[in-house]
Amino acid sequence: MGIIEKMRLDGKKGFVTGGARGIGKCTATAFAEAGADIAIVDLDIDEATKTANEIAKATGRKVIAIKCDVTNEDDVKAMVDKVVAELGGLNFCHANAGICINAPADEMTYAQWLKVINVNLNSVFLTDTIAGKYMLAHGGGSIINTASMSAHIVNVPQPQCAYNASKAGVIQLTKSLAVEWAKRGVRVNSISPGYIATDLIKASEFLKPLIAKWEELSPTGRLGTPEELESICVYLAGDTSTFTTGADFGLDGAFTCF
Ligand code: NAD
C-alpha cells in the first residue's frame, strides 16, 4: 500500500467542534474526503446542518450535525455519546471551536476575559477529556486541538490578551494530555495557524480593516486559507502519525518561525 492510501481514514469516525464554518468546516470536509464519517459539532445548528448535508453530498460519507455548546459539560458529554451511538465509535476529534474578543487589557471586562478563556481553553479541556476517556477505553485515538500563532507571539496592532493567553493554555494542555496518555494509545497534538481568511476575521468590523497591515507584516504577504490546514489534520487523525504526539504545528507562512 502506498503512502497516500496509508494516510486515508476509511472506517474511522470523528467529530469537529466549530465545524459549521471556517477552519472546522474545511478540516471536516477533508476528513470525509479521506474516508471518515464525521459529526459537525457547533452552537449554530442551522449552519452545522447545512455544512453536514453539503459534505455528505460531496463525499458520500455519513455526516451528521450536533448542536453543542462546547463550554457546557453536559452538552459535551451528550455530544460524544451521540457521536458514538450514531457513527458507531470515535477514533479522532478536532477541538476547534474558538472566539476572539479584542479589547485593551485595561479596558477588558472580567466577563469578556472569562468568556474567551471559557470558549477557547476550558472547552478544550472538556472536549479532550470526555472524548479522551472514550478513546482510552476503546483502543485509542487521536485528538487535534486548534491553538494559534497567538500562543507564541503577541499580535499587533490589535489588543487580544485573553485570546493569546487562552491559546498558550491550549498548547500546554495538549502537551500535558499527550504525556499522560502516551502509553495508553491516545495521541494529542495541536495546530497553530497564522492569520487565516475566515469569517472570524472577514465578518469582524474590528479585524477586517487590519488585514492590509497583517499582509504587510507577513513574510508571504498574504493571509492563509483554511484549505492550507487540511492535510496536516488528516495526517494527525490517521495511522501514519502514530509517533506524533505532544506536538504543535505552526501553519503561519513563516510569520513566527517558532
Ligand atoms: P469561525 O468564527 O469562522 O468559526 C468558529 C465556529 O465555532 C463557528 O461556527 C461558531 O459557531 C463555533 N463556536 C463558537 N463558540 C462555540 C461554542 N461555545 N460551542 C460550539 N461552537 C462554537 O472561526 P475560524 O477562523 O474558523 O476559527 C476556528 C478556530 O481556529 C478557533 O479556535 C480560532 O481561534 C482558531 N484560529 C483562527 C485563526 C484565523 O485567523 N481565522 C487563526 C488561528 C487560530
Coordinates of N, CA, C and O and ligand atoms in Angstrom, one line a residue, residues 18 20-24 41-44 68-71 96-99 119-120 146-148 163 167 193-196 198-201, ligand 1:
G18 N -16.9 23.5 16.3 CA -16.8 24.7 15.5 C -16.7 24.3 14.0 O -16.1 25.0 13.2
A20 N -19.1 24.1 11.7 CA -20.1 24.6 10.8 C -19.5 25.5 9.7 O -20.1 25.5 8.6
R21 N -18.5 26.2 10.1 CA -17.9 27.1 9.1 C -16.4 27.2 9.3 O -15.8 26.6 10.2
G22 N -15.7 28.0 8.4 CA -14.3 28.3 8.6 C -13.4 27.1 8.6 O -13.5 26.2 7.8
I23 N -12.4 27.2 9.5 CA -11.4 26.1 9.6 C -12.0 24.8 9.9 O -11.6 23.8 9.3
G24 N -12.9 24.7 10.8 CA -13.6 23.4 11.2 C -14.3 22.8 10.0 O -14.3 21.6 9.8
V41 N -20.0 19.6 14.9 CA -20.5 20.0 16.2 C -20.4 21.5 16.3 O -19.3 22.1 16.1
D42 N -21.5 22.1 16.6 CA -21.5 23.6 16.6 C -22.7 24.2 17.5 O -23.7 23.5 17.6
L43 N -22.5 25.4 17.9 CA -23.6 26.1 18.6 C -24.7 26.4 17.5 O -25.9 26.4 17.9
D44 N -24.2 26.7 16.3 CA -25.2 27.1 15.3 C -25.6 25.9 14.5 O -25.0 25.5 13.5
C68 N -24.2 21.8 20.1 CA -23.5 21.6 21.4 C -22.8 22.9 21.7 O -22.1 23.5 20.8
D69 N -22.9 23.4 22.9 CA -22.1 24.5 23.4 C -20.9 23.8 24.1 O -21.0 23.2 25.1
V70 N -19.7 24.0 23.5 CA -18.5 23.3 24.0 C -18.1 23.7 25.4 O -17.2 23.1 26.0
T71 N -18.7 24.8 25.9 CA -18.3 25.2 27.3 C -19.2 24.6 28.3 O -19.0 24.8 29.5
N96 N -11.9 22.5 17.9 CA -11.5 23.7 17.1 C -12.3 25.0 17.4 O -11.9 26.0 17.0
A97 N -13.5 24.8 18.1 CA -14.3 26.0 18.3 C -13.5 27.1 19.0 O -12.8 26.7 20.0
G98 N -13.7 28.3 18.6 CA -13.0 29.4 19.3 C -13.5 30.7 19.0 O -14.2 30.9 17.9
I99 N -13.3 31.7 19.8 CA -13.7 33.1 19.5 C -12.5 34.1 19.9 O -11.6 33.7 20.5
V119 N -14.5 29.7 26.2 CA -14.7 29.1 24.9 C -13.4 28.5 24.3 O -13.5 27.4 23.7
N120 N -12.3 29.2 24.5 CA -11.1 28.7 23.8 C -10.3 27.7 24.6 O -9.6 26.9 24.0
T146 N -7.1 23.1 18.1 CA -6.7 24.3 17.4 C -6.2 25.3 18.4 O -6.9 25.9 19.2
A147 N -4.9 25.6 18.3 CA -4.3 26.7 19.1 C -4.2 27.9 18.2 O -5.1 28.2 17.5
S148 N -3.0 28.5 18.1 CA -2.9 29.7 17.2 C -1.4 30.1 17.3 O -0.7 29.9 18.3
Y163 N -7.2 36.2 24.3 CA -7.1 35.2 23.2 C -5.7 34.6 23.3 O -5.5 33.4 23.2
K167 N -4.8 30.6 24.0 CA -4.2 29.7 23.1 C -2.9 29.1 23.6 O -2.5 28.0 23.3
P193 N -2.4 27.9 13.6 CA -2.5 28.7 12.4 C -2.1 30.2 12.6 O -2.3 30.7 13.7
G194 N -1.6 30.8 11.5 CA -1.4 32.2 11.5 C -2.8 32.8 11.1 O -3.8 32.2 11.2
Y195 N -2.7 34.0 10.5 CA -4.0 34.7 10.1 C -4.6 33.9 8.9 O -3.9 33.7 7.9
I196 N -5.8 33.4 9.1 CA -6.5 32.6 8.1 C -7.8 33.3 7.7 O -8.5 33.8 8.6
T198 N -11.0 33.6 7.3 CA -12.3 33.0 7.6 C -13.3 34.2 8.1 O -12.8 35.3 8.3
D199 N -14.5 33.8 8.4 CA -15.5 34.8 8.9 C -15.0 35.4 10.3 O -15.5 36.5 10.6
L200 N -14.2 34.6 11.0 CA -13.7 35.2 12.3 C -13.1 36.5 12.1 O -13.2 37.4 12.9
I201 N -12.4 36.6 10.9 CA -11.7 37.9 10.5 C -12.6 38.7 9.6 O -12.9 39.9 9.8
Ligands
NAD1 P1 -15.1 31.0 12.8 O1 -15.6 32.1 13.6 O2 -15.2 31.1 11.3 O3 -15.8 29.6 13.2 C1 -15.9 29.3 14.6 C2 -17.0 28.3 14.8 O4 -17.1 28.0 16.1 C3 -18.4 28.9 14.4 O5 -19.1 28.0 13.6 C4 -19.1 29.1 15.8 O6 -20.5 28.9 15.7 C5 -18.4 28.0 16.6 N1 -18.5 28.2 18.0 C6 -18.2 29.3 18.7 N2 -18.4 29.2 20.0 C7 -18.9 27.9 20.2 C8 -19.3 27.2 21.3 N3 -19.3 27.7 22.6 N4 -19.7 25.9 21.1 C9 -19.7 25.4 19.9 N5 -19.3 26.0 18.8 C10 -18.9 27.3 18.9 O7 -13.6 30.8 13.2 P2 -12.3 30.2 12.5 O8 -11.5 31.3 11.9 O9 -12.7 29.0 11.6 O10 -11.5 29.6 13.8 C11 -11.6 28.3 14.2 C12 -10.5 28.1 15.3 O11 -9.3 28.5 14.7 C13 -10.7 29.0 16.5 O12 -10.3 28.2 17.7 C14 -9.8 30.1 16.3 O13 -9.3 30.7 17.5 C15 -8.6 29.4 15.6 N6 -7.7 30.3 14.8 C16 -8.2 31.0 13.8 C17 -7.4 31.8 13.1 C18 -7.9 32.8 12.0 O14 -7.1 33.6 11.6 N7 -9.1 32.6 11.5 C19 -6.0 31.8 13.4 C20 -5.5 31.0 14.4 C21 -6.4 30.2 15.1

